[in-house]
Amino acid sequence: MTTSCDVLRQKKCVPCEGGVPTIQPDQAAAMMEAVPEWTLDDSAKMISRKINAGNFVKAVALIDRIAELAESEGHHPDLHLTGYRNLRIDLTTHAIGGLSENDFIVAAKVDALIG
């Protein structure tokens, strides 16, 4: 089950209120190939990306752009700003307690935003 970043970017998140199976660890590991800037946590329930935005204003502007993207997709990451310029983005599908395709779709679109 490998997919490319381009394929993910063309998709739209599907609303998830539960009842959808989580992506299994082996599937998640395969999907990570499409978003190589991201890391899979040890439990295979979350993916994260760290970014040094350079300064506070750029970090907040990036958060705003990610927020707009997330809202348009209906799938929202956890955003952590520390040290005034370091942003960590965590993606998981809270309603199912693990990863869904939506997480990888948003990750691929965030990557495109960052450039």
Short mmCIF file of N, CA and C in Angstrom, two decimals:
data_model
loop_
_atom_site.label_atom_id
_atom_site.label_comp_id
_atom_site.label_asym_id
_atom_site.label_seq_id
_atom_site.Cartn_x
_atom_site.Cartn_y
_atom_site.Cartn_z
N MET A 1 0.84 -1.19 0.00
CA MET A 1 0.00 0.00 0.00
C MET A 1 0.88 1.24 0.00
N THR A 2 1.60 1.45 -1.05
CA THR A 2 2.39 2.67 -1.15
C THR A 2 1.63 3.65 -2.03
N THR A 3 1.81 4.89 -1.75
CA THR A 3 1.17 5.94 -2.53
C THR A 3 2.14 7.10 -2.62
N SER A 4 1.97 7.92 -3.61
CA SER A 4 2.90 9.03 -3.78
C SER A 4 2.35 10.30 -3.14
N CYS A 5 3.25 11.23 -2.91
CA CYS A 5 2.87 12.52 -2.36
C CYS A 5 1.89 13.23 -3.29
N ASP A 6 2.12 13.15 -4.59
CA ASP A 6 1.23 13.79 -5.56
C ASP A 6 -0.18 13.23 -5.50
N VAL A 7 -0.28 11.92 -5.35
CA VAL A 7 -1.60 11.28 -5.24
C VAL A 7 -2.31 11.77 -3.98
N LEU A 8 -1.59 11.82 -2.87
CA LEU A 8 -2.17 12.29 -1.62
C LEU A 8 -2.65 13.73 -1.74
N ARG A 9 -1.86 14.58 -2.38
CA ARG A 9 -2.21 16.01 -2.51
C ARG A 9 -3.47 16.21 -3.34
N GLN A 10 -3.79 15.29 -4.22
CA GLN A 10 -4.97 15.41 -5.06
C GLN A 10 -6.24 14.96 -4.34
N LYS A 11 -6.09 14.30 -3.21
CA LYS A 11 -7.24 13.79 -2.47
C LYS A 11 -7.79 14.84 -1.52
N LYS A 12 -8.98 14.61 -1.04
CA LYS A 12 -9.65 15.46 -0.06
C LYS A 12 -9.94 14.60 1.16
N CYS A 13 -9.74 15.16 2.34
CA CYS A 13 -10.03 14.42 3.57
C CYS A 13 -11.51 14.05 3.64
N VAL A 14 -11.75 12.86 4.15
CA VAL A 14 -13.12 12.36 4.35
C VAL A 14 -13.46 12.53 5.82
N PRO A 15 -14.60 13.15 6.14
CA PRO A 15 -14.95 13.32 7.54
C PRO A 15 -14.92 11.99 8.30
N CYS A 16 -14.35 12.04 9.50
CA CYS A 16 -14.23 10.82 10.30
C CYS A 16 -14.73 11.10 11.70
N GLU A 17 -15.79 10.44 12.07
CA GLU A 17 -16.34 10.54 13.42
C GLU A 17 -16.20 9.22 14.15
N GLY A 18 -15.31 8.38 13.67
CA GLY A 18 -15.13 7.06 14.28
C GLY A 18 -15.65 5.98 13.35
N GLY A 19 -15.42 4.75 13.74
CA GLY A 19 -15.91 3.63 12.94
C GLY A 19 -15.02 3.28 11.76
N VAL A 20 -13.96 4.03 11.55
CA VAL A 20 -13.02 3.77 10.47
C VAL A 20 -11.82 3.06 11.08
N PRO A 21 -11.35 1.98 10.47
CA PRO A 21 -10.19 1.30 11.05
C PRO A 21 -8.93 2.16 10.94
N THR A 22 -8.05 2.04 11.93
CA THR A 22 -6.78 2.76 11.88
C THR A 22 -5.86 2.09 10.87
N ILE A 23 -4.96 2.87 10.35
CA ILE A 23 -3.93 2.31 9.48
C ILE A 23 -2.97 1.51 10.35
N GLN A 24 -2.69 0.31 9.95
CA GLN A 24 -1.82 -0.58 10.71
C GLN A 24 -0.35 -0.14 10.56
N PRO A 25 0.49 -0.51 11.54
CA PRO A 25 1.89 -0.06 11.51
C PRO A 25 2.63 -0.34 10.20
N ASP A 26 2.43 -1.52 9.61
CA ASP A 26 3.12 -1.82 8.36
C ASP A 26 2.62 -0.94 7.22
N GLN A 27 1.33 -0.64 7.21
CA GLN A 27 0.77 0.25 6.20
C GLN A 27 1.28 1.67 6.41
N ALA A 28 1.34 2.11 7.67
CA ALA A 28 1.82 3.45 7.98
C ALA A 28 3.27 3.61 7.54
N ALA A 29 4.07 2.60 7.82
CA ALA A 29 5.49 2.66 7.41
C ALA A 29 5.61 2.79 5.90
N ALA A 30 4.77 2.09 5.15
CA ALA A 30 4.80 2.18 3.69
C ALA A 30 4.35 3.56 3.22
N MET A 31 3.35 4.13 3.88
CA MET A 31 2.84 5.45 3.49
C MET A 31 3.82 6.57 3.82
N MET A 32 4.72 6.32 4.77
CA MET A 32 5.71 7.32 5.14
C MET A 32 6.63 7.67 3.97
N GLU A 33 6.76 6.76 3.02
CA GLU A 33 7.59 7.03 1.85
C GLU A 33 7.09 8.25 1.07
N ALA A 34 5.78 8.51 1.15
CA ALA A 34 5.20 9.64 0.43
C ALA A 34 5.45 10.97 1.15
N VAL A 35 5.75 10.90 2.45
CA VAL A 35 5.98 12.13 3.23
C VAL A 35 7.27 11.97 4.04
N PRO A 36 8.42 11.94 3.36
CA PRO A 36 9.69 11.62 4.03
C PRO A 36 10.17 12.63 5.06
N GLU A 37 9.62 13.84 5.08
CA GLU A 37 10.00 14.83 6.08
C GLU A 37 9.33 14.59 7.44
N TRP A 38 8.41 13.66 7.46
CA TRP A 38 7.64 13.36 8.66
C TRP A 38 8.21 12.13 9.35
N THR A 39 7.94 12.02 10.65
CA THR A 39 8.36 10.84 11.40
C THR A 39 7.14 10.14 11.98
N LEU A 40 7.24 8.85 12.03
CA LEU A 40 6.18 8.00 12.59
C LEU A 40 6.55 7.70 14.03
N ASP A 41 5.62 7.90 14.96
CA ASP A 41 5.95 7.62 16.35
C ASP A 41 6.04 6.10 16.58
N ASP A 42 6.57 5.72 17.73
CA ASP A 42 6.82 4.31 18.02
C ASP A 42 5.56 3.47 18.04
N SER A 43 4.43 4.07 18.36
CA SER A 43 3.17 3.33 18.41
C SER A 43 2.47 3.28 17.05
N ALA A 44 3.01 3.98 16.06
CA ALA A 44 2.42 4.09 14.72
C ALA A 44 1.01 4.67 14.77
N LYS A 45 0.80 5.62 15.71
CA LYS A 45 -0.50 6.26 15.84
C LYS A 45 -0.46 7.75 15.52
N MET A 46 0.75 8.26 15.23
CA MET A 46 0.89 9.68 14.95
C MET A 46 2.11 9.91 14.06
N ILE A 47 1.99 10.92 13.20
CA ILE A 47 3.14 11.38 12.42
C ILE A 47 3.41 12.83 12.80
N SER A 48 4.69 13.22 12.76
CA SER A 48 5.09 14.56 13.16
C SER A 48 6.14 15.12 12.20
N ARG A 49 6.16 16.44 12.16
CA ARG A 49 7.21 17.13 11.40
C ARG A 49 7.66 18.33 12.21
N LYS A 50 8.96 18.54 12.27
CA LYS A 50 9.54 19.69 12.95
C LYS A 50 10.08 20.67 11.91
N ILE A 51 9.85 21.95 12.16
CA ILE A 51 10.27 22.99 11.24
C ILE A 51 10.87 24.15 12.04
N ASN A 52 12.03 24.62 11.63
CA ASN A 52 12.59 25.84 12.16
C ASN A 52 12.19 26.93 11.17
N ALA A 53 11.27 27.78 11.59
CA ALA A 53 10.73 28.80 10.69
C ALA A 53 11.62 30.02 10.57
N GLY A 54 12.65 30.11 11.38
CA GLY A 54 13.58 31.23 11.28
C GLY A 54 13.34 32.31 12.31
N ASN A 55 12.08 32.71 12.45
CA ASN A 55 11.74 33.71 13.46
C ASN A 55 10.27 33.57 13.84
N PHE A 56 9.88 34.33 14.85
CA PHE A 56 8.53 34.23 15.39
C PHE A 56 7.46 34.59 14.37
N VAL A 57 7.67 35.68 13.66
CA VAL A 57 6.66 36.14 12.69
C VAL A 57 6.45 35.10 11.59
N LYS A 58 7.54 34.52 11.08
CA LYS A 58 7.41 33.49 10.05
C LYS A 58 6.74 32.23 10.61
N ALA A 59 7.04 31.89 11.84
CA ALA A 59 6.42 30.71 12.45
C ALA A 59 4.91 30.89 12.59
N VAL A 60 4.50 32.06 13.07
CA VAL A 60 3.06 32.33 13.24
C VAL A 60 2.37 32.40 11.87
N ALA A 61 3.03 32.97 10.89
CA ALA A 61 2.45 33.01 9.54
C ALA A 61 2.26 31.60 8.99
N LEU A 62 3.23 30.72 9.25
CA LEU A 62 3.10 29.33 8.80
C LEU A 62 1.96 28.64 9.53
N ILE A 63 1.82 28.90 10.81
CA ILE A 63 0.70 28.33 11.57
C ILE A 63 -0.62 28.79 10.95
N ASP A 64 -0.72 30.05 10.60
CA ASP A 64 -1.95 30.57 9.99
C ASP A 64 -2.25 29.86 8.67
N ARG A 65 -1.22 29.65 7.84
CA ARG A 65 -1.43 28.96 6.56
C ARG A 65 -1.84 27.51 6.78
N ILE A 66 -1.21 26.85 7.74
CA ILE A 66 -1.57 25.46 8.05
C ILE A 66 -3.00 25.41 8.59
N ALA A 67 -3.38 26.39 9.41
CA ALA A 67 -4.74 26.43 9.95
C ALA A 67 -5.78 26.55 8.84
N GLU A 68 -5.51 27.40 7.85
CA GLU A 68 -6.44 27.54 6.73
C GLU A 68 -6.55 26.24 5.94
N LEU A 69 -5.42 25.61 5.69
CA LEU A 69 -5.42 24.32 5.00
C LEU A 69 -6.21 23.29 5.79
N ALA A 70 -5.92 23.18 7.07
CA ALA A 70 -6.58 22.19 7.92
C ALA A 70 -8.09 22.42 7.95
N GLU A 71 -8.48 23.67 8.05
CA GLU A 71 -9.91 23.98 8.09
C GLU A 71 -10.58 23.59 6.77
N SER A 72 -9.91 23.85 5.65
CA SER A 72 -10.49 23.49 4.35
C SER A 72 -10.61 21.98 4.19
N GLU A 73 -9.72 21.23 4.83
CA GLU A 73 -9.76 19.77 4.76
C GLU A 73 -10.65 19.15 5.84
N GLY A 74 -10.98 19.94 6.86
CA GLY A 74 -11.78 19.40 7.97
C GLY A 74 -10.99 18.40 8.80
N HIS A 75 -9.67 18.55 8.81
CA HIS A 75 -8.80 17.63 9.56
C HIS A 75 -7.69 18.47 10.17
N HIS A 76 -7.63 18.50 11.49
CA HIS A 76 -6.83 19.48 12.19
C HIS A 76 -5.66 18.88 12.95
N PRO A 77 -4.45 19.36 12.66
CA PRO A 77 -3.27 18.88 13.39
C PRO A 77 -3.14 19.58 14.73
N ASP A 78 -2.30 19.03 15.58
CA ASP A 78 -1.86 19.72 16.79
C ASP A 78 -0.62 20.50 16.39
N LEU A 79 -0.60 21.79 16.70
CA LEU A 79 0.51 22.66 16.34
C LEU A 79 1.18 23.15 17.62
N HIS A 80 2.50 23.01 17.68
CA HIS A 80 3.26 23.38 18.87
C HIS A 80 4.37 24.35 18.47
N LEU A 81 4.30 25.58 18.99
CA LEU A 81 5.33 26.57 18.74
C LEU A 81 6.17 26.73 20.01
N THR A 82 7.46 26.46 19.89
CA THR A 82 8.36 26.59 21.03
C THR A 82 9.61 27.33 20.60
N GLY A 83 10.28 27.92 21.59
CA GLY A 83 11.52 28.63 21.27
C GLY A 83 11.32 29.71 20.23
N TYR A 84 10.16 30.27 20.14
CA TYR A 84 9.72 31.37 19.28
C TYR A 84 9.80 31.11 17.78
N ARG A 85 10.46 30.02 17.36
CA ARG A 85 10.58 29.79 15.91
C ARG A 85 10.48 28.33 15.52
N ASN A 86 10.39 27.45 16.50
CA ASN A 86 10.36 26.01 16.22
C ASN A 86 8.93 25.49 16.27
N LEU A 87 8.49 24.97 15.16
CA LEU A 87 7.13 24.47 15.04
C LEU A 87 7.16 22.95 14.91
N ARG A 88 6.32 22.27 15.68
CA ARG A 88 6.12 20.84 15.52
C ARG A 88 4.66 20.62 15.17
N ILE A 89 4.45 19.85 14.12
CA ILE A 89 3.11 19.54 13.64
C ILE A 89 2.87 18.06 13.92
N ASP A 90 1.81 17.76 14.66
CA ASP A 90 1.45 16.37 14.97
C ASP A 90 0.12 16.06 14.30
N LEU A 91 0.09 14.95 13.58
CA LEU A 91 -1.14 14.51 12.93
C LEU A 91 -1.54 13.12 13.42
N THR A 92 -2.77 13.00 13.82
CA THR A 92 -3.40 11.74 14.19
C THR A 92 -4.90 11.95 14.03
N THR A 93 -5.63 10.90 13.87
CA THR A 93 -7.09 11.02 13.77
C THR A 93 -7.66 10.70 15.15
N HIS A 94 -7.97 11.75 15.88
CA HIS A 94 -8.39 11.60 17.27
C HIS A 94 -9.62 10.70 17.42
N ALA A 95 -10.55 10.79 16.48
CA ALA A 95 -11.80 10.03 16.58
C ALA A 95 -11.59 8.52 16.56
N ILE A 96 -10.46 8.07 16.00
CA ILE A 96 -10.20 6.62 15.95
C ILE A 96 -8.97 6.21 16.75
N GLY A 97 -8.31 7.18 17.34
CA GLY A 97 -7.16 6.88 18.18
C GLY A 97 -5.95 6.38 17.42
N GLY A 98 -5.77 6.85 16.21
CA GLY A 98 -4.62 6.41 15.40
C GLY A 98 -4.61 7.12 14.08
N LEU A 99 -3.88 6.56 13.15
CA LEU A 99 -3.71 7.18 11.84
C LEU A 99 -4.79 6.75 10.85
N SER A 100 -5.19 7.69 10.02
CA SER A 100 -6.06 7.41 8.88
C SER A 100 -5.41 8.04 7.65
N GLU A 101 -5.97 7.78 6.51
CA GLU A 101 -5.43 8.38 5.28
C GLU A 101 -5.45 9.90 5.37
N ASN A 102 -6.44 10.46 6.09
CA ASN A 102 -6.53 11.92 6.23
C ASN A 102 -5.23 12.52 6.75
N ASP A 103 -4.58 11.84 7.68
CA ASP A 103 -3.34 12.36 8.25
C ASP A 103 -2.27 12.50 7.19
N PHE A 104 -2.18 11.54 6.31
CA PHE A 104 -1.17 11.57 5.25
C PHE A 104 -1.54 12.58 4.17
N ILE A 105 -2.83 12.76 3.92
CA ILE A 105 -3.27 13.78 2.96
C ILE A 105 -2.87 15.16 3.46
N VAL A 106 -3.16 15.46 4.73
CA VAL A 106 -2.81 16.76 5.28
C VAL A 106 -1.29 16.93 5.33
N ALA A 107 -0.56 15.89 5.70
CA ALA A 107 0.90 15.97 5.73
C ALA A 107 1.45 16.34 4.35
N ALA A 108 0.96 15.69 3.31
CA ALA A 108 1.42 15.98 1.96
C ALA A 108 1.09 17.41 1.55
N LYS A 109 -0.08 17.89 1.94
CA LYS A 109 -0.47 19.25 1.61
C LYS A 109 0.31 20.28 2.42
N VAL A 110 0.64 19.96 3.66
CA VAL A 110 1.51 20.84 4.46
C VAL A 110 2.88 20.93 3.80
N ASP A 111 3.40 19.79 3.35
CA ASP A 111 4.69 19.80 2.66
C ASP A 111 4.68 20.73 1.45
N ALA A 112 3.60 20.72 0.70
CA ALA A 112 3.47 21.60 -0.46
C ALA A 112 3.42 23.06 -0.03
N LEU A 113 2.78 23.34 1.09
CA LEU A 113 2.69 24.70 1.62
C LEU A 113 4.07 25.23 2.01
N ILE A 114 4.85 24.36 2.62
CA ILE A 114 6.17 24.76 3.11
C ILE A 114 7.15 24.93 1.95
N GLY A 115 6.96 24.06 0.95
CA GLY A 115 7.80 24.17 -0.24
C GLY A 115 9.09 23.43 -0.18
#
